[in-house]
PDB file of C-alpha atoms in Angstrom:
ATOM      1  CA  MET A   1     -29.378 -62.331  -8.934  1.00  0.00           C
ATOM      2  CA  TRP A   2     -28.520 -60.766  -5.690  1.00  0.00           C
ATOM      3  CA  SER A   3     -31.304 -59.372  -3.923  1.00  0.00           C
ATOM      4  CA  ALA A   4     -33.175 -60.697  -0.334  1.00  0.00           C
ATOM      5  CA  GLU A   5     -36.133 -62.465  -2.280  1.00  0.00           C
ATOM      6  CA  ARG A   6     -33.432 -64.701  -4.055  1.00  0.00           C
ATOM      7  CA  LEU A   7     -31.582 -65.182  -0.939  1.00  0.00           C
ATOM      8  CA  ARG A   8     -34.669 -66.183   0.951  1.00  0.00           C
ATOM      9  CA  SER A   9     -35.973 -68.458  -1.900  1.00  0.00           C
ATOM     10  CA  LEU A  10     -32.798 -70.489  -1.378  1.00  0.00           C
ATOM     11  CA  ILE A  11     -33.255 -71.240   2.436  1.00  0.00           C
ATOM     12  CA  PRO A  12     -35.199 -74.201   3.594  1.00  0.00           C
ATOM     13  CA  ALA A  13     -38.035 -73.873   6.135  1.00  0.00           C
ATOM     14  CA  GLY A  14     -36.814 -74.507   9.392  1.00  0.00           C
ATOM     15  CA  GLY A  15     -33.152 -73.774   8.310  1.00  0.00           C
ATOM     16  CA  LEU A  16     -30.311 -71.616   9.210  1.00  0.00           C
ATOM     17  CA  GLY A  17     -31.635 -67.997   7.589  1.00  0.00           C
ATOM     18  CA  GLU A  18     -34.807 -68.859   7.839  1.00  0.00           C
ATOM     19  CA  ASP A  19     -34.817 -65.301   9.794  1.00  0.00           C
ATOM     20  CA  LEU A  20     -32.684 -63.603   7.222  1.00  0.00           C
ATOM     21  CA  TYR A  21     -31.717 -59.859   7.301  1.00  0.00           C
ATOM     22  CA  TYR A  22     -30.217 -58.275   3.912  1.00  0.00           C
ATOM     23  CA  TYR A  23     -28.640 -54.929   3.629  1.00  0.00           C
ATOM     24  CA  PRO A  24     -27.156 -53.104   0.396  1.00  0.00           C
ATOM     25  CA  SER A  25     -24.834 -51.715   2.705  1.00  0.00           C
ATOM     26  CA  VAL A  26     -24.063 -52.153   6.398  1.00  0.00           C
ATOM     27  CA  GLY A  27     -20.881 -51.457   8.276  1.00  0.00           C
ATOM     28  CA  SER A  28     -20.327 -54.758   9.708  1.00  0.00           C
ATOM     29  CA  THR A  29     -22.608 -57.928   9.525  1.00  0.00           C
ATOM     30  CA  ASN A  30     -21.190 -59.349  12.928  1.00  0.00           C
ATOM     31  CA  ASP A  31     -21.912 -56.092  14.656  1.00  0.00           C
ATOM     32  CA  ARG A  32     -25.545 -55.889  13.012  1.00  0.00           C
ATOM     33  CA  ALA A  33     -25.854 -59.477  14.254  1.00  0.00           C
ATOM     34  CA  LYS A  34     -24.690 -58.813  17.632  1.00  0.00           C
ATOM     35  CA  GLU A  35     -27.062 -56.117  18.095  1.00  0.00           C
ATOM     36  CA  LEU A  36     -29.894 -58.414  16.913  1.00  0.00           C
ATOM     37  CA  ALA A  37     -28.977 -61.103  19.248  1.00  0.00           C
ATOM     38  CA  GLU A  38     -28.676 -59.077  22.098  1.00  0.00           C
ATOM     39  CA  ALA A  39     -32.211 -57.939  21.158  1.00  0.00           C
ATOM     40  CA  GLY A  40     -33.247 -61.403  21.289  1.00  0.00           C
ATOM     41  CA  CYS A  41     -33.469 -62.871  17.664  1.00  0.00           C
ATOM     42  CA  PRO A  42     -33.532 -66.496  17.415  1.00  0.00           C
ATOM     43  CA  THR A  43     -30.883 -69.085  16.797  1.00  0.00           C
ATOM     44  CA  GLY A  44     -29.933 -69.176  12.955  1.00  0.00           C
ATOM     45  CA  THR A  45     -30.686 -65.679  12.396  1.00  0.00           C
ATOM     46  CA  VAL A  46     -28.492 -64.558   9.372  1.00  0.00           C
ATOM     47  CA  VAL A  47     -27.270 -60.977   8.479  1.00  0.00           C
ATOM     48  CA  VAL A  48     -25.920 -60.659   4.898  1.00  0.00           C
ATOM     49  CA  ALA A  49     -24.698 -57.423   3.108  1.00  0.00           C
ATOM     50  CA  ASP A  50     -23.753 -56.763  -0.235  1.00  0.00           C
ATOM     51  CA  GLU A  51     -21.252 -54.310   1.014  1.00  0.00           C
ATOM     52  CA  GLN A  52     -19.382 -53.630   4.050  1.00  0.00           C
ATOM     53  CA  THR A  53     -18.060 -50.275   5.085  1.00  0.00           C
ATOM     54  CA  ALA A  54     -16.376 -51.045   8.380  1.00  0.00           C
ATOM     55  CA  GLY A  55     -15.945 -55.329   8.037  1.00  0.00           C
ATOM     56  CA  ARG A  56     -13.732 -56.858  10.741  1.00  0.00           C
ATOM     57  CA  GLY A  57     -11.319 -59.428  10.719  1.00  0.00           C
ATOM     58  CA  ARG A  58      -9.187 -60.853  13.698  1.00  0.00           C
ATOM     59  CA  ALA A  59      -6.968 -58.626  15.655  1.00  0.00           C
ATOM     60  CA  GLY A  60      -9.003 -55.671  14.721  1.00  0.00           C
ATOM     61  CA  ARG A  61      -8.000 -55.847  11.387  1.00  0.00           C
ATOM     62  CA  GLY A  62     -10.533 -54.680   8.544  1.00  0.00           C
ATOM     63  CA  TRP A  63     -12.022 -56.819   5.946  1.00  0.00           C
ATOM     64  CA  PHE A  64     -12.647 -55.778   2.620  1.00  0.00           C
ATOM     65  CA  THR A  65     -16.056 -56.111   1.009  1.00  0.00           C
ATOM     66  CA  PRO A  66     -16.648 -53.637  -1.865  1.00  0.00           C
ATOM     67  CA  ALA A  67     -20.418 -53.757  -3.512  1.00  0.00           C
ATOM     68  CA  GLY A  68     -21.381 -56.675  -5.689  1.00  0.00           C
ATOM     69  CA  ALA A  69     -17.922 -58.676  -5.682  1.00  0.00           C
ATOM     70  CA  ALA A  70     -18.027 -60.646  -2.320  1.00  0.00           C
ATOM     71  CA  LEU A  71     -19.951 -62.685   0.076  1.00  0.00           C
ATOM     72  CA  ALA A  72     -20.279 -61.402   4.013  1.00  0.00           C
ATOM     73  CA  PHE A  73     -22.886 -62.646   6.400  1.00  0.00           C
ATOM     74  CA  SER A  74     -22.964 -63.470   9.853  1.00  0.00           C
ATOM     75  CA  VAL A  75     -25.053 -66.159  11.676  1.00  0.00           C
ATOM     76  CA  VAL A  76     -26.381 -66.166  15.326  1.00  0.00           C
ATOM     77  CA  LEU A  77     -26.342 -69.138  17.228  1.00  0.00           C
ATOM     78  CA  ARG A  78     -27.491 -70.062  20.424  1.00  0.00           C
ATOM     79  CA  PRO A  79     -25.802 -73.226  21.523  1.00  0.00           C
ATOM     80  CA  PRO A  80     -27.582 -75.733  23.963  1.00  0.00           C
ATOM     81  CA  GLU A  81     -26.279 -76.450  27.469  1.00  0.00           C
ATOM     82  CA  ALA A  82     -22.727 -77.701  26.677  1.00  0.00           C
ATOM     83  CA  PRO A  83     -19.563 -78.069  29.062  1.00  0.00           C
ATOM     84  CA  ALA A  84     -17.782 -74.892  28.606  1.00  0.00           C
ATOM     85  CA  ASP A  85     -14.628 -76.601  28.039  1.00  0.00           C
ATOM     86  CA  ASP A  86     -16.369 -77.956  24.801  1.00  0.00           C
ATOM     87  CA  LEU A  87     -16.528 -74.656  23.245  1.00  0.00           C
ATOM     88  CA  ALA A  88     -13.303 -72.773  24.565  1.00  0.00           C
ATOM     89  CA  PRO A  89      -9.840 -73.275  23.652  1.00  0.00           C
ATOM     90  CA  SER A  90      -8.366 -72.571  26.943  1.00  0.00           C
ATOM     91  CA  GLY A  91     -11.321 -72.554  29.442  1.00  0.00           C
ATOM     92  CA  PRO A  92     -14.290 -71.118  30.050  1.00  0.00           C
ATOM     93  CA  ARG A  93     -13.139 -67.539  30.701  1.00  0.00           C
ATOM     94  CA  ALA A  94     -10.434 -67.328  28.278  1.00  0.00           C
ATOM     95  CA  PRO A  95     -12.109 -66.317  25.300  1.00  0.00           C
ATOM     96  CA  ALA A  96     -14.075 -63.635  27.485  1.00  0.00           C
ATOM     97  CA  ARG A  97     -11.340 -60.944  26.598  1.00  0.00           C
ATOM     98  CA  ARG A  98     -12.156 -61.138  22.794  1.00  0.00           C
ATOM     99  CA  GLY A  99     -15.204 -63.049  22.381  1.00  0.00           C
ATOM    100  CA  GLU A 100     -13.473 -65.408  20.236  1.00  0.00           C
ATOM    101  CA  THR A 101     -13.875 -69.331  20.546  1.00  0.00           C
ATOM    102  CA  ALA A 102     -11.487 -71.858  18.289  1.00  0.00           C
ATOM    103  CA  GLY A 103     -14.197 -74.259  18.003  1.00  0.00           C
ATOM    104  CA  TRP A 104     -16.675 -72.012  16.344  1.00  0.00           C
ATOM    105  CA  THR A 105     -14.184 -70.554  14.199  1.00  0.00           C
ATOM    106  CA  ALA A 106     -13.293 -73.890  12.624  1.00  0.00           C
ATOM    107  CA  VAL A 107     -17.049 -74.742  12.205  1.00  0.00           C
ATOM    108  CA  GLY A 108     -17.030 -71.593   9.976  1.00  0.00           C
ATOM    109  CA  ALA A 109     -13.961 -72.365   8.223  1.00  0.00           C
ATOM    110  CA  LEU A 110     -15.043 -76.097   7.844  1.00  0.00           C
ATOM    111  CA  SER A 111     -18.520 -75.004   6.363  1.00  0.00           C
ATOM    112  CA  VAL A 112     -16.446 -72.549   3.898  1.00  0.00           C
ATOM    113  CA  ARG A 113     -14.259 -75.519   3.020  1.00  0.00           C
ATOM    114  CA  ASP A 114     -17.530 -77.568   2.285  1.00  0.00           C
ATOM    115  CA  GLY A 115     -19.376 -74.707   0.336  1.00  0.00           C
ATOM    116  CA  LEU A 116     -16.214 -74.318  -1.906  1.00  0.00           C
ATOM    117  CA  ALA A 117     -15.960 -78.141  -2.464  1.00  0.00           C
ATOM    118  CA  ALA A 118     -19.536 -78.218  -3.633  1.00  0.00           C
ATOM    119  CA  LEU A 119     -18.434 -75.917  -6.649  1.00  0.00           C
ATOM    120  CA  GLY A 120     -15.440 -78.132  -7.412  1.00  0.00           C
ATOM    121  CA  ALA A 121     -12.891 -76.004  -5.237  1.00  0.00           C
ATOM    122  CA  GLU A 122     -10.470 -77.798  -2.804  1.00  0.00           C
ATOM    123  CA  ALA A 123      -9.649 -75.644   0.073  1.00  0.00           C
ATOM    124  CA  GLU A 124      -7.447 -75.672   3.080  1.00  0.00           C
ATOM    125  CA  ILE A 125      -8.029 -74.065   6.434  1.00  0.00           C
ATOM    126  CA  LYS A 126      -5.209 -72.013   7.927  1.00  0.00           C
ATOM    127  CA  TRP A 127      -4.846 -71.822  11.290  1.00  0.00           C
ATOM    128  CA  PRO A 128      -6.380 -70.135  13.025  1.00  0.00           C
ATOM    129  CA  ASN A 129      -9.081 -68.648  10.718  1.00  0.00           C
ATOM    130  CA  ASP A 130      -8.469 -68.431   7.088  1.00  0.00           C
ATOM    131  CA  VAL A 131      -9.654 -70.506   4.119  1.00  0.00           C
ATOM    132  CA  LEU A 132      -7.209 -71.205   1.375  1.00  0.00           C
ATOM    133  CA  LEU A 133      -7.257 -71.846  -2.088  1.00  0.00           C
ATOM    134  CA  ALA A 134      -3.929 -72.992  -3.819  1.00  0.00           C
ATOM    135  CA  ARG A 135      -2.172 -71.618  -0.690  1.00  0.00           C
ATOM    136  CA  ARG A 136      -3.916 -68.077  -0.931  1.00  0.00           C
ATOM    137  CA  LYS A 137      -6.424 -66.650   1.277  1.00  0.00           C
ATOM    138  CA  ALA A 138      -9.805 -66.625  -0.350  1.00  0.00           C
ATOM    139  CA  ALA A 139     -12.187 -66.473   2.743  1.00  0.00           C
ATOM    140  CA  GLY A 140     -11.987 -65.396   6.457  1.00  0.00           C
ATOM    141  CA  VAL A 141     -14.176 -66.336   9.588  1.00  0.00           C
ATOM    142  CA  LEU A 142     -14.414 -64.418  12.968  1.00  0.00           C
ATOM    143  CA  ALA A 143     -16.417 -65.789  15.736  1.00  0.00           C
ATOM    144  CA  GLU A 144     -17.252 -63.676  18.357  1.00  0.00           C
ATOM    145  CA  ALA A 145     -19.290 -65.229  21.613  1.00  0.00           C
ATOM    146  CA  ALA A 146     -21.032 -63.479  24.563  1.00  0.00           C
ATOM    147  CA  TRP A 147     -20.685 -64.762  28.053  1.00  0.00           C
ATOM    148  CA  ARG A 148     -23.028 -64.612  30.888  1.00  0.00           C
ATOM    149  CA  ALA A 149     -20.724 -66.144  34.240  1.00  0.00           C
ATOM    150  CA  ASP A 150     -19.765 -69.563  32.536  1.00  0.00           C
ATOM    151  CA  ALA A 151     -22.081 -70.046  30.208  1.00  0.00           C
ATOM    152  CA  VAL A 152     -22.217 -69.082  26.498  1.00  0.00           C
ATOM    153  CA  THR A 153     -25.352 -66.843  25.715  1.00  0.00           C
ATOM    154  CA  HIS A 154     -24.903 -66.306  21.726  1.00  0.00           C
ATOM    155  CA  VAL A 155     -22.199 -66.904  19.173  1.00  0.00           C
ATOM    156  CA  VAL A 156     -22.167 -64.891  16.116  1.00  0.00           C
ATOM    157  CA  ILE A 157     -20.030 -66.505  13.243  1.00  0.00           C
ATOM    158  CA  GLY A 158     -19.009 -63.857  10.866  1.00  0.00           C
ATOM    159  CA  ILE A 159     -17.651 -65.005   7.122  1.00  0.00           C
ATOM    160  CA  GLY A 160     -16.313 -63.364   4.404  1.00  0.00           C
ATOM    161  CA  VAL A 161     -15.264 -64.752   1.149  1.00  0.00           C
ATOM    162  CA  ASN A 162     -13.543 -63.277  -1.905  1.00  0.00           C
ATOM    163  CA  VAL A 163     -15.735 -64.134  -4.820  1.00  0.00           C
ATOM    164  CA  THR A 164     -14.919 -61.848  -7.977  1.00  0.00           C
ATOM    165  CA  PRO A 165     -11.392 -60.475  -8.671  1.00  0.00           C
ATOM    166  CA  ASP A 166     -12.737 -57.218  -7.677  1.00  0.00           C
ATOM    167  CA  SER A 167     -12.967 -58.308  -3.814  1.00  0.00           C
ATOM    168  CA  VAL A 168      -9.310 -59.170  -3.619  1.00  0.00           C
ATOM    169  CA  PRO A 169      -7.975 -56.203  -1.725  1.00  0.00           C
ATOM    170  CA  GLY A 170      -4.983 -54.439  -3.113  1.00  0.00           C
ATOM    171  CA  PRO A 171      -1.340 -54.762  -1.915  1.00  0.00           C
ATOM    172  CA  ARG A 172      -1.661 -52.013   0.596  1.00  0.00           C
ATOM    173  CA  LEU A 173      -4.438 -53.881   2.456  1.00  0.00           C
ATOM    174  CA  LEU A 174      -2.832 -57.379   2.265  1.00  0.00           C
ATOM    175  CA  ASP A 175      -1.499 -59.109   5.172  1.00  0.00           C
ATOM    176  CA  TYR A 176      -1.231 -62.707   3.493  1.00  0.00           C
ATOM    177  CA  PRO A 177      -1.510 -63.565  -0.208  1.00  0.00           C
ATOM    178  CA  ALA A 178      -5.042 -63.599  -1.525  1.00  0.00           C
ATOM    179  CA  THR A 179      -7.138 -64.591  -4.423  1.00  0.00           C
ATOM    180  CA  CYS A 180     -10.843 -65.139  -5.106  1.00  0.00           C
ATOM    181  CA  VAL A 181     -13.137 -68.070  -6.106  1.00  0.00           C
ATOM    182  CA  GLU A 182     -13.545 -67.180  -9.266  1.00  0.00           C
ATOM    183  CA  THR A 183     -10.159 -66.735 -10.368  1.00  0.00           C
ATOM    184  CA  HIS A 184      -9.501 -70.061  -8.743  1.00  0.00           C
ATOM    185  CA  LEU A 185     -12.249 -71.844 -10.877  1.00  0.00           C
ATOM    186  CA  GLY A 186     -12.083 -69.691 -13.897  1.00  0.00           C
ATOM    187  CA  HIS A 187     -15.656 -68.978 -14.147  1.00  0.00           C
ATOM    188  CA  PRO A 188     -18.371 -66.719 -12.598  1.00  0.00           C
ATOM    189  CA  VAL A 189     -19.393 -68.139  -9.389  1.00  0.00           C
ATOM    190  CA  ASP A 190     -23.062 -67.188  -8.059  1.00  0.00           C
ATOM    191  CA  ARG A 191     -22.919 -65.590  -4.727  1.00  0.00           C
ATOM    192  CA  ALA A 192     -26.428 -66.723  -3.484  1.00  0.00           C
ATOM    193  CA  ASP A 193     -25.961 -70.366  -4.309  1.00  0.00           C
ATOM    194  CA  LEU A 194     -22.491 -70.230  -2.452  1.00  0.00           C
ATOM    195  CA  LEU A 195     -24.182 -68.390   0.567  1.00  0.00           C
ATOM    196  CA  ALA A 196     -26.703 -71.622   0.598  1.00  0.00           C
ATOM    197  CA  GLY A 197     -24.214 -74.138   0.403  1.00  0.00           C
ATOM    198  CA  ILE A 198     -22.229 -72.828   3.251  1.00  0.00           C
ATOM    199  CA  LEU A 199     -25.163 -72.418   5.253  1.00  0.00           C
ATOM    200  CA  ALA A 200     -26.337 -76.110   4.704  1.00  0.00           C
ATOM    201  CA  SER A 201     -22.923 -77.127   5.637  1.00  0.00           C
ATOM    202  CA  LEU A 202     -22.766 -74.872   8.793  1.00  0.00           C
ATOM    203  CA  GLU A 203     -26.209 -76.533   9.767  1.00  0.00           C
ATOM    204  CA  ARG A 204     -24.656 -79.649   9.558  1.00  0.00           C
ATOM    205  CA  TRP A 205     -21.544 -78.877  11.779  1.00  0.00           C
ATOM    206  CA  THR A 206     -23.672 -77.128  14.184  1.00  0.00           C
ATOM    207  CA  ALA A 207     -26.157 -79.937  14.962  1.00  0.00           C
ATOM    208  CA  GLY A 208     -24.846 -81.780  18.024  1.00  0.00           C
ATOM    209  CA  PHE A 209     -21.404 -79.551  18.290  1.00  0.00           C
ATOM    210  CA  ARG A 210     -18.704 -81.304  19.729  1.00  0.00           C
ATOM    211  CA  LEU A 211     -14.971 -79.879  19.692  1.00  0.00           C
ATOM    212  CA  SER A 212     -13.153 -83.008  19.210  1.00  0.00           C
ATOM    213  CA  ALA A 213     -15.085 -83.932  16.019  1.00  0.00           C
ATOM    214  CA  VAL A 214     -14.415 -80.593  14.700  1.00  0.00           C
ATOM    215  CA  LEU A 215     -11.021 -80.180  15.150  1.00  0.00           C
ATOM    216  CA  ALA A 216     -10.457 -83.669  13.619  1.00  0.00           C
ATOM    217  CA  ALA A 217     -12.176 -82.465  10.518  1.00  0.00           C
ATOM    218  CA  TRP A 218     -10.184 -79.352  10.554  1.00  0.00           C
ATOM    219  CA  GLU A 219      -7.020 -81.167  11.164  1.00  0.00           C
ATOM    220  CA  ALA A 220      -7.682 -83.064   8.040  1.00  0.00           C
ATOM    221  CA  SER A 221      -7.845 -80.018   5.926  1.00  0.00           C
ATOM    222  CA  LEU A 222      -5.132 -78.156   7.821  1.00  0.00           C
ATOM    223  CA  ALA A 223      -2.856 -75.905   5.740  1.00  0.00           C
ATOM    224  CA  PHE A 224       1.088 -76.437   5.631  1.00  0.00           C
ATOM    225  CA  ARG A 225       0.835 -79.600   8.040  1.00  0.00           C
ATOM    226  CA  GLY A 226       4.105 -80.999   7.961  1.00  0.00           C
ATOM    227  CA  GLU A 227       5.871 -77.822   6.863  1.00  0.00           C
ATOM    228  CA  SER A 228       8.180 -75.124   8.212  1.00  0.00           C
ATOM    229  CA  VAL A 229       6.237 -72.168   9.438  1.00  0.00           C
ATOM    230  CA  HIS A 230       6.786 -68.923  10.993  1.00  0.00           C
ATOM    231  CA  VAL A 231       4.298 -68.046  13.663  1.00  0.00           C
ATOM    232  CA  GLU A 232       4.269 -64.543  15.558  1.00  0.00           C
ATOM    233  CA  GLY A 233       2.433 -62.605  18.110  1.00  0.00           C
ATOM    234  CA  GLU A 234       2.052 -60.791  21.422  1.00  0.00           C
ATOM    235  CA  GLY A 235       5.687 -59.935  20.648  1.00  0.00           C
ATOM    236  CA  ARG A 236       7.289 -63.198  20.387  1.00  0.00           C
ATOM    237  CA  ALA A 237       8.090 -65.283  17.588  1.00  0.00           C
ATOM    238  CA  TRP A 238       8.538 -68.908  16.689  1.00  0.00           C
ATOM    239  CA  GLN A 239       9.859 -70.938  13.594  1.00  0.00           C
ATOM    240  CA  GLY A 240       9.412 -74.854  13.513  1.00  0.00           C
ATOM    241  CA  GLN A 241       7.487 -77.650  11.936  1.00  0.00           C
ATOM    242  CA  LEU A 242       3.479 -77.581  11.777  1.00  0.00           C
ATOM    243  CA  SER A 243       2.666 -81.010  13.302  1.00  0.00           C
ATOM    244  CA  GLY A 244      -1.007 -80.578  14.010  1.00  0.00           C
ATOM    245  CA  LEU A 245      -3.705 -79.004  16.429  1.00  0.00           C
ATOM    246  CA  GLY A 246      -3.947 -79.341  20.354  1.00  0.00           C
ATOM    247  CA  PRO A 247      -7.036 -80.596  22.024  1.00  0.00           C
ATOM    248  CA  ARG A 248      -8.636 -76.674  21.870  1.00  0.00           C
ATOM    249  CA  GLY A 249      -7.593 -75.717  18.536  1.00  0.00           C
ATOM    250  CA  GLU A 250      -3.936 -74.844  19.527  1.00  0.00           C
ATOM    251  CA  LEU A 251      -1.242 -74.951  17.025  1.00  0.00           C
ATOM    252  CA  ARG A 252       1.031 -77.734  17.695  1.00  0.00           C
ATOM    253  CA  LEU A 253       4.742 -76.721  16.587  1.00  0.00           C
ATOM    254  CA  ARG A 254       7.549 -78.870  16.836  1.00  0.00           C
ATOM    255  CA  LEU A 255      10.587 -76.480  17.334  1.00  0.00           C
ATOM    256  CA  ASP A 256      14.245 -76.828  15.320  1.00  0.00           C
ATOM    257  CA  ASN A 257      15.837 -78.154  18.730  1.00  0.00           C
ATOM    258  CA  GLY A 258      13.045 -80.835  19.011  1.00  0.00           C
ATOM    259  CA  ASP A 259      10.967 -79.096  21.738  1.00  0.00           C
ATOM    260  CA  SER A 260       7.192 -79.070  20.937  1.00  0.00           C
ATOM    261  CA  LEU A 261       4.884 -76.048  21.842  1.00  0.00           C
ATOM    262  CA  LEU A 262       1.043 -75.321  21.805  1.00  0.00           C
ATOM    263  CA  LEU A 263       0.375 -71.760  20.884  1.00  0.00           C
ATOM    264  CA  PRO A 264      -3.203 -70.498  21.339  1.00  0.00           C
ATOM    265  CA  ALA A 265      -4.658 -68.556  18.710  1.00  0.00           C
ATOM    266  CA  GLY A 266      -5.216 -65.288  20.246  1.00  0.00           C
ATOM    267  CA  VAL A 267      -3.723 -62.612  18.156  1.00  0.00           C
ATOM    268  CA  MET A 268      -0.846 -65.118  16.595  1.00  0.00           C
ATOM    269  CA  HIS A 269       0.039 -64.743  13.106  1.00  0.00           C
ATOM    270  CA  LEU A 270       1.181 -67.731  10.978  1.00  0.00           C
ATOM    271  CA  ARG A 271       2.908 -68.097   7.358  1.00  0.00           C
ATOM    272  CA  PRO A 272       4.966 -70.663   5.715  1.00  0.00           C
ATOM    273  CA  VAL A 273       8.733 -70.087   5.927  1.00  0.00           C
ATOM    274  CA  ASP A 274       8.970 -69.943   2.174  1.00  0.00           C
ATOM    275  CA  SER A 275       5.920 -68.071   1.269  1.00  0.00           C
ATOM    276  CA  GLY A 276       8.139 -64.638   0.829  1.00  0.00           C
ATOM    277  CA  PRO A 277       6.578 -61.300   1.191  1.00  0.00           C
ATOM    278  CA  VAL A 278       3.265 -60.411   0.402  1.00  0.00           C
TER     279      VAL A 278
END
């Protein structure tokens, strides 16, 4: 059953989501969470929607969230004092243009991975922000941070998971081959239980957050590691072997001529060379 009462009943006292806002339909859970954050809501506030009419992914792309089919939610976090370099992929001011941080995106992806593992689904994380089942996209993460000078005031982590077949976009909307949790597992999935599992993992990952530990866990689940990949963005393209992650969540790419590159997430897009068209 999908209702505000059921969702709140699954949240432990004092846990993430104790302050929970449920909407049958909303434009974007990230946008609503940012409004609440700017109004002073406490850390751990969660915004959940049955349907998003203007869901957002990376680089301004839309995120398909039809009613009754997907899991879409955003979490407001207010990180304690921490070195800016422990939050940002390339120094304290680099994420300010887009409000994104690699470490918090990874935290969201790892939490989805853990929530799916509890259901018996083994997921991988595709750089920089997607969660894959059987090499097809099942979830995405959009982390946006607000800065004051060199300090983070709050982070909003938005997560969308394709749960039922109706949540998978049609070919016209796809930017990468997609699937859903129920198709992968072969049986129905309770969205409320999946939300509770992801939030429980997110709470563990955000307690005492350190980028080095997060990136080590991400690298252990990194999709296409050791494979030939194609990366493009900002008017350029590269092809080489995906050899791992850099110290700020960059992609470590070994080119065919033997040179190595570190590519920041930015507006980069990655796919394995043998993936073919969507």
